[in-house]
Coordinates of N, CA and C in Angstrom, one line a residue:
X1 N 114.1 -67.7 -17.3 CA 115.0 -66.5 -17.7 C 116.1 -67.0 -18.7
X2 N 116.9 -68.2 -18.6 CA 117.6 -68.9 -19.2 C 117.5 -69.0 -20.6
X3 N 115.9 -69.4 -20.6 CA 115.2 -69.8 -22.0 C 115.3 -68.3 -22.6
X4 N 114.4 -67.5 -22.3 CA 114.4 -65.7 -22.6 C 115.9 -65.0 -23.2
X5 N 116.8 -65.8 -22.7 CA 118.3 -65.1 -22.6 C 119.0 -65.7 -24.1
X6 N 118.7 -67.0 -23.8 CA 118.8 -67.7 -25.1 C 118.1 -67.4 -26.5
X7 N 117.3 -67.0 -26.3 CA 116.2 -66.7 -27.6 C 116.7 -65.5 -27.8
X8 N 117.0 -64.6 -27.3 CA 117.3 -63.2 -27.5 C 118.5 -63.1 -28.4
X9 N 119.8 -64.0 -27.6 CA 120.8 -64.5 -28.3 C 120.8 -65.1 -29.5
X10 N 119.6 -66.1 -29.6 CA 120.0 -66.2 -31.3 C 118.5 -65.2 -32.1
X11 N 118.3 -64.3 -31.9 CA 117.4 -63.9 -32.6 C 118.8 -62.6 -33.7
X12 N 117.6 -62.3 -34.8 CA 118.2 -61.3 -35.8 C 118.5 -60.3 -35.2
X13 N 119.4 -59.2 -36.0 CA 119.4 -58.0 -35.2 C 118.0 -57.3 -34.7
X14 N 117.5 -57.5 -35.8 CA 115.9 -56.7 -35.7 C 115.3 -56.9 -34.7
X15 N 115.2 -57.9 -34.2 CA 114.6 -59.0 -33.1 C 115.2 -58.3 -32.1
X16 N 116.9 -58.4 -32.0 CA 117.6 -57.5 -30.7 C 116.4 -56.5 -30.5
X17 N 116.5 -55.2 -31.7 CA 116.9 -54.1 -31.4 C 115.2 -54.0 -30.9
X18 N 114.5 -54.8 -31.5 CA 112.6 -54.8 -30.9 C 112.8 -55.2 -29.3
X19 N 113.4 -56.4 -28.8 CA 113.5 -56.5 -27.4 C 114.5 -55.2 -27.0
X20 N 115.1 -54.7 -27.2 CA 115.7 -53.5 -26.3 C 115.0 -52.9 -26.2
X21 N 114.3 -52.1 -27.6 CA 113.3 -51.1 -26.9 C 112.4 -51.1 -26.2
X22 N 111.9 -52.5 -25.8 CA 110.8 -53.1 -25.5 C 111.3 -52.8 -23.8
X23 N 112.2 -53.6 -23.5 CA 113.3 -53.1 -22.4 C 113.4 -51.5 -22.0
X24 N 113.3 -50.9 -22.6 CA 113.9 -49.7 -22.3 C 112.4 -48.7 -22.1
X25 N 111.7 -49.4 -22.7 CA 109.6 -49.0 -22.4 C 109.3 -49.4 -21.2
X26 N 109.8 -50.8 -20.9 CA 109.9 -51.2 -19.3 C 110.2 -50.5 -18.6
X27 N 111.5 -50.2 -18.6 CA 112.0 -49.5 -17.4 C 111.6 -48.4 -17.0
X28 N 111.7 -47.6 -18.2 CA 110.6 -46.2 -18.4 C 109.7 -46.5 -17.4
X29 N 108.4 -47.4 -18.0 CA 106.9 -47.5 -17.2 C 107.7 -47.8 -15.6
X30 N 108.3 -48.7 -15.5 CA 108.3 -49.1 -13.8 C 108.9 -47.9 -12.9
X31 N 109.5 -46.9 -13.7 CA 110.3 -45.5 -13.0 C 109.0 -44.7 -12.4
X32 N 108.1 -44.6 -13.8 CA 106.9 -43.9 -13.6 C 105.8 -44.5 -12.2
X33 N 105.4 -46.0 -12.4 CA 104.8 -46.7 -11.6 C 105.3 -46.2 -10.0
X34 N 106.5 -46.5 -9.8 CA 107.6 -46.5 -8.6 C 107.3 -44.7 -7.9
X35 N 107.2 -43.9 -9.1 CA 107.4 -42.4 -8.6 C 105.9 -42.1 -8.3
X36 N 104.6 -43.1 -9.4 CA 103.4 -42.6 -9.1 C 102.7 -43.4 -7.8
X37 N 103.6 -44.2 -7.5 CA 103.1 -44.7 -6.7 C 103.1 -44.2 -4.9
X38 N 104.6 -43.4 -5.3 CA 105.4 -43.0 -4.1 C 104.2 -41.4 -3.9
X39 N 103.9 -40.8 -4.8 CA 103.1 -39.6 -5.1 C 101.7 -39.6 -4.4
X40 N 100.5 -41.0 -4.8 CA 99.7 -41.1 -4.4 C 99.8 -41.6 -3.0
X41 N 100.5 -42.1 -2.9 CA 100.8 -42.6 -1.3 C 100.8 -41.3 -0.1
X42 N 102.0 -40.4 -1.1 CA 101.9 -39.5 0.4 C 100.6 -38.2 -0.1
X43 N 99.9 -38.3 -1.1 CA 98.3 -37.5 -1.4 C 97.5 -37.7 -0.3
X44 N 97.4 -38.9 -0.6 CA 96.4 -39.7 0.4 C 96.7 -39.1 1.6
X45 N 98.2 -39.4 2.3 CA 98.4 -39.4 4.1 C 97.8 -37.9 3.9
X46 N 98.1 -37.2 3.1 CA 98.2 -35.3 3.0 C 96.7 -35.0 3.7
X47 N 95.8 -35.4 2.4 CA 94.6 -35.7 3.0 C 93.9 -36.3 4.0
X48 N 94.2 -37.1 4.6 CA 94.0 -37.8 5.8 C 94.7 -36.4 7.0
X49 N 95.5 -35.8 7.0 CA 96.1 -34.9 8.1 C 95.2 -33.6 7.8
X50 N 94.8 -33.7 6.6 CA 94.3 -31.8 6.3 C 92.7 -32.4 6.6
X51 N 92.0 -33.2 7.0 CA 90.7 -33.7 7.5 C 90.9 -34.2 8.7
X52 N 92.0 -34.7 9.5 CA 91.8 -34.5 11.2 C 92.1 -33.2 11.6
X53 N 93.0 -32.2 11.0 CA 93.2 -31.0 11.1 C 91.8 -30.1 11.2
X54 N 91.3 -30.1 9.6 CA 89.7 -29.7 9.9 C 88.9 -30.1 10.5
X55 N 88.6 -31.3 11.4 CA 88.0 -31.2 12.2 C 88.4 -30.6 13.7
X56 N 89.7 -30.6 13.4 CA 90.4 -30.1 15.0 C 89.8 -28.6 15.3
X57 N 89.8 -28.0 14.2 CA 90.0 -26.5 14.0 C 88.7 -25.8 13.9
X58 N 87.9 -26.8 13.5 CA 86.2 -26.7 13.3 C 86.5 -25.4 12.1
X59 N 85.3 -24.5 12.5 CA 85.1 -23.3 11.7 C 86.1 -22.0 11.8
X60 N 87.0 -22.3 12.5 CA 88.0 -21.1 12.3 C 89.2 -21.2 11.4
X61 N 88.5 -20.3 10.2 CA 88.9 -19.9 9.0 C 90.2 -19.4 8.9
X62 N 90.6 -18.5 10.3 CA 92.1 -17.9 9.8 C 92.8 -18.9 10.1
X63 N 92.5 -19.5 11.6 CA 93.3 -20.5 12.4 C 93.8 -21.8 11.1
X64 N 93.1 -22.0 10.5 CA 93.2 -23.4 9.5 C 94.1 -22.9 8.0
X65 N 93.5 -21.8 7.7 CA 94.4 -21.0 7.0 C 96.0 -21.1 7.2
X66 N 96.4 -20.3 8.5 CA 97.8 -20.3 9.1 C 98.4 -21.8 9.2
X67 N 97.9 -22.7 9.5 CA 98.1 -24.0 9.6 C 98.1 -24.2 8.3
X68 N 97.5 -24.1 7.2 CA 98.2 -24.9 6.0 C 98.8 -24.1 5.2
X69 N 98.7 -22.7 4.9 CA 99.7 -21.6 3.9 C 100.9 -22.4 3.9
X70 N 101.7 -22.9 4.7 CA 103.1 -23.3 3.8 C 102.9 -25.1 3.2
X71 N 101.6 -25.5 3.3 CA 101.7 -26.9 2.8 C 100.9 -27.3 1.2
X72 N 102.6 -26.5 0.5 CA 102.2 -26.4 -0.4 C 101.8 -27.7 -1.4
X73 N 102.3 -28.8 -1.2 CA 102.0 -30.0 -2.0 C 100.5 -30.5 -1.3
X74 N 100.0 -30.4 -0.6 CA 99.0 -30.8 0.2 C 97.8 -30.4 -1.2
X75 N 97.0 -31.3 -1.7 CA 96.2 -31.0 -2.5 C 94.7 -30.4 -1.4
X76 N 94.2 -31.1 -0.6 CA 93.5 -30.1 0.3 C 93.6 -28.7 0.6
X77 N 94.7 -28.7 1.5 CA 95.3 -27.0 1.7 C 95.4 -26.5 0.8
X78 N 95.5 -27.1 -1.0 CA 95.7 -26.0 -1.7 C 94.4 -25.3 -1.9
X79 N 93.5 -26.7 -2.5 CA 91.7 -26.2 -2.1 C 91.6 -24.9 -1.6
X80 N 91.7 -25.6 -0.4 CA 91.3 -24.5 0.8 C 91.7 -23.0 0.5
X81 N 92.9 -22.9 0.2 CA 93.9 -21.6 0.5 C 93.0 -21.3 -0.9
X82 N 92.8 -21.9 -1.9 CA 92.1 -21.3 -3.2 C 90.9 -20.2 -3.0
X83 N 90.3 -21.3 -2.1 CA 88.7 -20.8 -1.6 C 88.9 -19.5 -0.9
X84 N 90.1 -19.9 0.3 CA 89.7 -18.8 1.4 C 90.6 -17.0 0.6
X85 N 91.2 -17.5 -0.5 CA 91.8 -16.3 -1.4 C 91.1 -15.2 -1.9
X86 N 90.0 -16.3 -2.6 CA 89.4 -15.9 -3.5 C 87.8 -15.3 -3.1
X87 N 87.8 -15.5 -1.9 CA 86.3 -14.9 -1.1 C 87.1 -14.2 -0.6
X88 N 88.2 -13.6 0.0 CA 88.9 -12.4 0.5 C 88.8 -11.3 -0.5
X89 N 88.7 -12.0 -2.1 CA 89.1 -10.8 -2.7 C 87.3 -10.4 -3.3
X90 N 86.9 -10.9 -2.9 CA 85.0 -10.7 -2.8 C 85.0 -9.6 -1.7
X91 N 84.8 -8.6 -1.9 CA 84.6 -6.7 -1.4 C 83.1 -7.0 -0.5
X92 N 82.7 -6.7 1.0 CA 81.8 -7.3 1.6 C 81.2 -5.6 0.8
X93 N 79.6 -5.6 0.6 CA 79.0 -4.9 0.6 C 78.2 -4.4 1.2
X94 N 78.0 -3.6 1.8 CA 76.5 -2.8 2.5 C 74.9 -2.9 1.6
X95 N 74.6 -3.0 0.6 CA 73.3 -3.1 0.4 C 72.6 -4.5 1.2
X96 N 71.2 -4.1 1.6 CA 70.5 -5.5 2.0 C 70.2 -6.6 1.0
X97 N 70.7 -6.6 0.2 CA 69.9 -7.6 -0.9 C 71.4 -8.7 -0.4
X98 N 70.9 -9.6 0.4 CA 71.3 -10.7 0.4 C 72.1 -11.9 -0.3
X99 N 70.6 -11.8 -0.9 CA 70.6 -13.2 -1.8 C 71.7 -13.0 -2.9
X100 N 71.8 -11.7 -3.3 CA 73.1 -11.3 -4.4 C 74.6 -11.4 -4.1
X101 N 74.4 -10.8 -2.7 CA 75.8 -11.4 -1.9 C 76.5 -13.0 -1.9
X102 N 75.0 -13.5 -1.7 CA 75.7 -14.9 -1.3 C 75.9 -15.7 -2.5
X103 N 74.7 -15.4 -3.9 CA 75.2 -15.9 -5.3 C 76.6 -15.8 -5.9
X104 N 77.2 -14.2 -5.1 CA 78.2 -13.7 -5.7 C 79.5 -14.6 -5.0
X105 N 79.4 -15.0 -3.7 CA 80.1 -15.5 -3.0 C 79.9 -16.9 -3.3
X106 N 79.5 -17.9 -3.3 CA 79.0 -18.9 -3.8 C 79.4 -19.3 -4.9
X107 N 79.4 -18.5 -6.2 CA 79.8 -18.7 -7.4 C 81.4 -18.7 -7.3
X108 N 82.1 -17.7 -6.5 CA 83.4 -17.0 -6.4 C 84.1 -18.4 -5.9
X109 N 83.6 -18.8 -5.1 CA 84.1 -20.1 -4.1 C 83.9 -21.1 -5.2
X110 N 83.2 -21.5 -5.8 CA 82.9 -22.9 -6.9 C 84.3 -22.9 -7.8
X111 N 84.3 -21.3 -8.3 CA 85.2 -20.8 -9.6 C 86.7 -21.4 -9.1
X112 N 86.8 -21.0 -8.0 CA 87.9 -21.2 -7.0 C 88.2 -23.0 -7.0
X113 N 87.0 -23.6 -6.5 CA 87.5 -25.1 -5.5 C 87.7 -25.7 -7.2
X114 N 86.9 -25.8 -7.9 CA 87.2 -26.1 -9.5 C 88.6 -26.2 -10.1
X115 N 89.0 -24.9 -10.1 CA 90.2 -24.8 -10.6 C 91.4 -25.4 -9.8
X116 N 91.0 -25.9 -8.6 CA 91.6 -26.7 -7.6 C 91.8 -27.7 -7.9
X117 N 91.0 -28.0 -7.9 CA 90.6 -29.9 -8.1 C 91.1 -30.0 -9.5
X118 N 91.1 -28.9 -10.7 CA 91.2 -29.4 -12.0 C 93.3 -29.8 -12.0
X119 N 93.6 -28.8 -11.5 CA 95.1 -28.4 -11.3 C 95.6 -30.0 -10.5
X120 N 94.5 -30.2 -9.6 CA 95.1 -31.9 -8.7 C 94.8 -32.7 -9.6
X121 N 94.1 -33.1 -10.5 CA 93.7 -33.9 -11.4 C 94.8 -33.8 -12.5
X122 N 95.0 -33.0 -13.0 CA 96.0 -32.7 -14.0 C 97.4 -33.3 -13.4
X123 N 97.8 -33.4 -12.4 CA 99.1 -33.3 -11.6 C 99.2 -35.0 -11.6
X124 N 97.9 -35.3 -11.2 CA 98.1 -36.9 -10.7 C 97.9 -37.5 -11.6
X125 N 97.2 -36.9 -12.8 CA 96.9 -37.6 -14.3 C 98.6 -37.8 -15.0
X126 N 99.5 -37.0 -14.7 CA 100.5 -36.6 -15.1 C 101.7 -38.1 -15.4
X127 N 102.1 -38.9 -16.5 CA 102.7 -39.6 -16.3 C 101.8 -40.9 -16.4
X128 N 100.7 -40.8 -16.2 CA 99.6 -42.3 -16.5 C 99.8 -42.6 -18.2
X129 N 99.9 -41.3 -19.0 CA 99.7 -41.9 -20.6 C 100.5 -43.1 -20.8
X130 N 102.1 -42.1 -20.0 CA 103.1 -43.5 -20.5 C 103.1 -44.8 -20.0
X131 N 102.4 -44.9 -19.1 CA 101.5 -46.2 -19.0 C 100.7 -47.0 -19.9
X132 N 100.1 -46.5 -20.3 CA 99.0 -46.6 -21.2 C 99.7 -47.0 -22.8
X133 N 100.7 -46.0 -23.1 CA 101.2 -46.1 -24.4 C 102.1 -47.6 -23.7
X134 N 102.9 -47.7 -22.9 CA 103.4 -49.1 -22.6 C 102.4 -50.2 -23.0
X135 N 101.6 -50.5 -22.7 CA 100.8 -51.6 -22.3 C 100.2 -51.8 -23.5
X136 N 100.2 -51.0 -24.2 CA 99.3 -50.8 -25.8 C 100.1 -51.4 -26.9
X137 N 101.5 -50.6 -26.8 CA 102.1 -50.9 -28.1 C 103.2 -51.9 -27.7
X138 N 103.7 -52.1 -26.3 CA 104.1 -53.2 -26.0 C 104.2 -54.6 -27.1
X139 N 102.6 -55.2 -26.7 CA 102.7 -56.3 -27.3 C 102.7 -55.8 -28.9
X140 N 101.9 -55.2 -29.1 CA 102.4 -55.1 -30.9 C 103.7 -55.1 -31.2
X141 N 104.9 -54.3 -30.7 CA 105.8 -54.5 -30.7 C 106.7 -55.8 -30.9
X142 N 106.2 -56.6 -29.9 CA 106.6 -58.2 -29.2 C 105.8 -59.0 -30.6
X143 N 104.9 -58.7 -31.4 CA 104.0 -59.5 -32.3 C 104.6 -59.1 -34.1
X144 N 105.2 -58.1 -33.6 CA 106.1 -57.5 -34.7 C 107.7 -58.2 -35.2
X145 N 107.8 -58.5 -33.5 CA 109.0 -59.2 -33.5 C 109.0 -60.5 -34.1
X146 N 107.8 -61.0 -33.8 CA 107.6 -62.2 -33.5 C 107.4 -62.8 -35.5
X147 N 106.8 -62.0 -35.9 CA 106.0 -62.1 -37.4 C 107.6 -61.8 -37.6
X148 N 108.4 -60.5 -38.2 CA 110.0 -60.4 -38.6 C 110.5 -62.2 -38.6
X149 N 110.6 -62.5 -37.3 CA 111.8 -63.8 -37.1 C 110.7 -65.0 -37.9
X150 N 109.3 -65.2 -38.1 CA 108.8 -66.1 -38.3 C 109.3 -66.0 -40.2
X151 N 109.3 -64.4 -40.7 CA 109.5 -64.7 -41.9 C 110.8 -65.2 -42.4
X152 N 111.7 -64.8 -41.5 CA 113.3 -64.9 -41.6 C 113.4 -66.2 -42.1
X153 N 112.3 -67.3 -40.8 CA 112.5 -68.8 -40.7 C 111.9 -69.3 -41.8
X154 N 110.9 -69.0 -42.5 CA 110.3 -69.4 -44.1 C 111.9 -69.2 -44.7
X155 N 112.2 -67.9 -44.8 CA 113.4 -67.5 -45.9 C 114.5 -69.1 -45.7
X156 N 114.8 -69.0 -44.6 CA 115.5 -70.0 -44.3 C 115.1 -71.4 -44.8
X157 N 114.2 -71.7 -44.4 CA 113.2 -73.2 -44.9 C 113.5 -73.4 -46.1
X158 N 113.4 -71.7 -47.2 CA 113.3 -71.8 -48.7 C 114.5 -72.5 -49.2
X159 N 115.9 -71.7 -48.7 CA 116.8 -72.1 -49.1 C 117.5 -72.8 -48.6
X160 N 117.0 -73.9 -47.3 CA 117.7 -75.0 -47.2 C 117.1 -76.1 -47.6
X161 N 117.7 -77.2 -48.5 CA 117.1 -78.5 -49.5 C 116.4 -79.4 -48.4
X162 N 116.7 -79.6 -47.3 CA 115.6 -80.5 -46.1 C 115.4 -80.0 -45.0
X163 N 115.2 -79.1 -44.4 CA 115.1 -78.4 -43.1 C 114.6 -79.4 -42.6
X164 N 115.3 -79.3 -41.6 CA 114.5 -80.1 -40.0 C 113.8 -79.3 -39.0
X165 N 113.2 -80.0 -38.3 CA 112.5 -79.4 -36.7 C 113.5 -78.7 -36.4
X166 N 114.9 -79.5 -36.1 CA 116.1 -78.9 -35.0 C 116.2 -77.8 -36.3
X167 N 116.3 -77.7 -37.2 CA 116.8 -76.3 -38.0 C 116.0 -75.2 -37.9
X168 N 115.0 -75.2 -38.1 CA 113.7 -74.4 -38.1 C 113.6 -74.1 -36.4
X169 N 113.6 -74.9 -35.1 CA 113.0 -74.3 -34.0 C 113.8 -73.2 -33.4
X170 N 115.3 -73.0 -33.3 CA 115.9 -72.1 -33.1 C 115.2 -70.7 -33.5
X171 N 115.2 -70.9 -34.6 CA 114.2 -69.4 -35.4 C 113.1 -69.3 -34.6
X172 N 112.4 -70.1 -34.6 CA 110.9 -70.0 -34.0 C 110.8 -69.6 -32.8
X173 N 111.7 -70.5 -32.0 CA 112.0 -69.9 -30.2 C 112.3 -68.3 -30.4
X174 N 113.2 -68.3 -31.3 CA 113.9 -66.5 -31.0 C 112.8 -65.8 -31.6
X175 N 111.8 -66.4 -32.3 CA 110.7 -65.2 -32.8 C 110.1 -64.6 -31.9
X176 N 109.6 -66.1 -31.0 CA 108.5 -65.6 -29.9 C 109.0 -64.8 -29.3
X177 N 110.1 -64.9 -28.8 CA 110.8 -64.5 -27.4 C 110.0 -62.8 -27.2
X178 N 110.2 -62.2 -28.5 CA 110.2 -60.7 -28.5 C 108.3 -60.4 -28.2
X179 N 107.6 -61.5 -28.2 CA 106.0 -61.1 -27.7 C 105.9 -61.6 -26.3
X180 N 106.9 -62.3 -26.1 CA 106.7 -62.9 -24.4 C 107.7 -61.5 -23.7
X181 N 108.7 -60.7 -24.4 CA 109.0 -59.5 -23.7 C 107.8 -58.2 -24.0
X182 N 107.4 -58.4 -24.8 CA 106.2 -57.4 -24.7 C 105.0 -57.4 -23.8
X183 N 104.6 -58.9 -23.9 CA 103.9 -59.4 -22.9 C 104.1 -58.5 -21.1
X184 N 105.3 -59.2 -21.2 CA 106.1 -58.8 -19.7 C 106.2 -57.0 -19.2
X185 N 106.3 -56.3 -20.2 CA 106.4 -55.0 -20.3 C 104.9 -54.4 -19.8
X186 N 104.2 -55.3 -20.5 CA 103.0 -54.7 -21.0 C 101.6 -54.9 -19.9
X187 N 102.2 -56.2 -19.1 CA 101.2 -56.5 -18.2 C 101.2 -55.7 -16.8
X188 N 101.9 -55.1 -16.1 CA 102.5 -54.5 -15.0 C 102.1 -53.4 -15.3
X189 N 102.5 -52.1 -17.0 CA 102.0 -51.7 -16.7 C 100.3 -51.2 -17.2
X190 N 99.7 -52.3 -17.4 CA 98.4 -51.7 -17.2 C 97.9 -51.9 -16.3
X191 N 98.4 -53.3 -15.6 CA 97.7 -53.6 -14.6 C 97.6 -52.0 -13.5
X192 N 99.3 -51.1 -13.3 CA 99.5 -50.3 -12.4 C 98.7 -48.9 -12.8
X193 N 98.4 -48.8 -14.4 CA 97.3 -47.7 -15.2 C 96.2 -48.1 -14.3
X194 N 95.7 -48.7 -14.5 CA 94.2 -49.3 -13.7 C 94.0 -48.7 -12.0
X195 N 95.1 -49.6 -11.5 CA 95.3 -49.3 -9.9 C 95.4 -47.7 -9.8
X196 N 96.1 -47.2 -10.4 CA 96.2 -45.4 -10.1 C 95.4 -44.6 -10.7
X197 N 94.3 -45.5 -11.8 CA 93.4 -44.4 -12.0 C 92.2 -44.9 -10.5
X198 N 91.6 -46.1 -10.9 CA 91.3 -46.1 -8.8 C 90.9 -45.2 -8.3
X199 N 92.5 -44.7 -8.0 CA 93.2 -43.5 -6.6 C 93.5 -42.5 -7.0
X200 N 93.0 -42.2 -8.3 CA 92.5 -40.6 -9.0 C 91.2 -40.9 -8.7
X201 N 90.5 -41.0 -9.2 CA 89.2 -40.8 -8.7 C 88.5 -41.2 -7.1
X202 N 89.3 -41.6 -6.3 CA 89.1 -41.5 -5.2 C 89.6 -40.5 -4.8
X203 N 90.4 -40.1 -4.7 CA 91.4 -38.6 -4.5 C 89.9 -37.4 -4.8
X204 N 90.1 -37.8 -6.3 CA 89.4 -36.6 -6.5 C 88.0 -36.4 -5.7
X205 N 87.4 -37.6 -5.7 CA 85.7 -37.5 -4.5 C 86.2 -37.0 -3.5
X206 N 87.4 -37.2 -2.7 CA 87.7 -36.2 -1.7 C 88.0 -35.2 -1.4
X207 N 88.8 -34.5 -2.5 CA 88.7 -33.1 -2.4 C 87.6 -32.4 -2.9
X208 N 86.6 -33.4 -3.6 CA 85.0 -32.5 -3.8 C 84.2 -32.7 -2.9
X209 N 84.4 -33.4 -1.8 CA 83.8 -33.4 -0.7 C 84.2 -32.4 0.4
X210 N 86.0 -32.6 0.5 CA 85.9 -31.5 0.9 C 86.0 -30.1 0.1
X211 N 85.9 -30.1 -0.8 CA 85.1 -28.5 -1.5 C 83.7 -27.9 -0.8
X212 N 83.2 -28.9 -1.0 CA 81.9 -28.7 -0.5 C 82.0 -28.4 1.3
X213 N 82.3 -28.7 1.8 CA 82.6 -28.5 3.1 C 82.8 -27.2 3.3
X214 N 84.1 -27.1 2.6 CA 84.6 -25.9 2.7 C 83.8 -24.2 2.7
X215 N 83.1 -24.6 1.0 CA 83.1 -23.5 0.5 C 81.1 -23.3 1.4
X216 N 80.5 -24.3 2.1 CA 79.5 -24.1 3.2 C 80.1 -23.2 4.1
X217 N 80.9 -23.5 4.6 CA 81.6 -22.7 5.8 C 82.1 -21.3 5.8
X218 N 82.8 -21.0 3.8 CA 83.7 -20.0 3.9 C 82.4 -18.9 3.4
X219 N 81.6 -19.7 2.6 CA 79.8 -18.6 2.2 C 79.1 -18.3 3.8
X220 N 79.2 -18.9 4.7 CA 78.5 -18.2 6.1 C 79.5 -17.3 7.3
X221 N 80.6 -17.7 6.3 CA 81.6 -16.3 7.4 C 81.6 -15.3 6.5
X222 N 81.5 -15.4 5.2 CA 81.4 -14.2 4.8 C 80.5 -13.5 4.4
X223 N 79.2 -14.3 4.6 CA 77.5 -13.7 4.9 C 77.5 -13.2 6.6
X224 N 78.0 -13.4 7.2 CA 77.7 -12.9 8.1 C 78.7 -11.5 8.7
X225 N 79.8 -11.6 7.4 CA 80.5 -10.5 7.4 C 79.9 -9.4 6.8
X226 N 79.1 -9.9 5.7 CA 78.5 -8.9 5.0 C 77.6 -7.9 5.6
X227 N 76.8 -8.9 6.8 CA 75.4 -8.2 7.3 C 75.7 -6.7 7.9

C-alpha cells in the first residue's frame, strides 16, 4: 500500500486525475456489488418461502393468493398474482368446445408468467452493466496511465545530459502505479459480474419452474370452472 501511495505521489497530474477516477469507478462498482449482493440474497430466501408455502397450501388458489397479495418484492408471488390476475379476467364460457377454452386459458397464463419473469430479469439485470463497464475500461484506463507517465519519462531522459536508473525509475514506478489501480478496480468487479449473472439465471430457472407449476394448476381450476 506504501509502494501504491508513493507512486501516486510522485506521478503527473494526469496520472492523479486517471487514478481518482479509477477510484471513484471502484467505489461506484463495490456500492453496486454490496446492494446486488444484499438483493439476490434476500430473492433467493423469497423464493425458498413462496415454495414451502406452495407446497403447504397445495392447490388452493385463493388461500395462496391471500397469503402472498401484499408480498410485493417476492418475485414468485409476483408470478403468481400475475397468473392468478390474468385467468380471472378470462370470462368462463358455456359452449362445450373445450379444447378452445383451455388454448384460451393456457395462452392467457403463458402471456402473464412471461411478462413476469421478463420484469424479474430486468430488475436483477439492473446495475450488472456498471460492472461490466468497470472491469472493461478499468485497466485501459490504468494502461493509459501507464503509456502518459512512460512518455513523460522519455521527455525527461531527452532533456537531461546523463539520466540515471535512480532518475528515470521514479517516473517509471509512478507510471505503473495507475494499471496496478485499474487492475485492482477491475478484478472484483468482474469477478462479482460473473457470480451474479450465476444467480440470474438460477433465479430465473426457478421462477420458470415455478411458472410452469403454477400455470398447470391455475388451467385445471379454471377448466373445471368452465365445465
Amino acid at each position: 500500500m506504501g509502494t501504491l501511495v508513493s507512486g501516486y505521489l510522485d506521478s503527473s497530474w494526469a496520472g492523479r486525475v486517471i487514478v481518482l477516477a479509477i477510484i471513484c469507478a471502484s467505489i461506484f462498482s463495490w456500492a453496486i456489488i454490496l446492494f446486488k449482493a444484499r438483493q439476490f440474497r434476500r430473492g433467493e430466501r423469497e423464493l425458498e418461502q413462496f415454495r414451502q408455502l406452495f407446497d403447504h397450501l397445495g392447490g388452493n388458489l385463493d388461500a395462496l393468493y391471500e397469503q402472498t397479495v401484499h408480498s410485493r418484492g417476492n418475485p414468485a408471488s409476483k408470478l403468481f398474482q400475475a397468473c392468478y390476475r390474468e385467468i380471472h379476467l378470462l370470462a368462463p364460457r358455456g359452449d362445450s368446445n373445450m379444447a378452445v377454452i383451455r388454448a384460451e386459458v393456457v395462452e392467457g397464463v403463458e402471456r402473464a408468467s412471461e411478462r413476469a419473469i421478463t420484469e424479474t430479469e430486468i430488475l436483477l439485470q439492473r446495475g450488472l452493466s456498471v460492472l461490466t463497464m468497470t472491469a472493461s475500461i478499468s485497466p485501459l484506463m490504468g494502461l493509459l496511465g501507464t503509456v502518459w507517465g512512460i512518455l513523460e519519462v522519455f521527455q525527461a531522459m531527452d532533456r537531461a545530459a546523463a539520466p540515471s536508473i535512480k532518475d528515470i525509475a521514479p517516473g517509471i514506478s509512478a507510471a505503473l502505479v495507475t494499471t496496478v489501480f485499474g487492475l485492482l478496480a477491475a478484478m472484483p468487479a468482474a469477478a462479482a459480474y460473473n457470480l451474479f449473472l450465476v444467480r440470474v439465471n438460477r433465479m430465473l430457472a426457478m421462477l420458470e419452474n415455478f411458472a410452469g407449476m403454477i400455470s398447470n394448476i391455475l388451467v385445471r381450476h379454471q377448466l373445471r370452472q368452465a365445465k
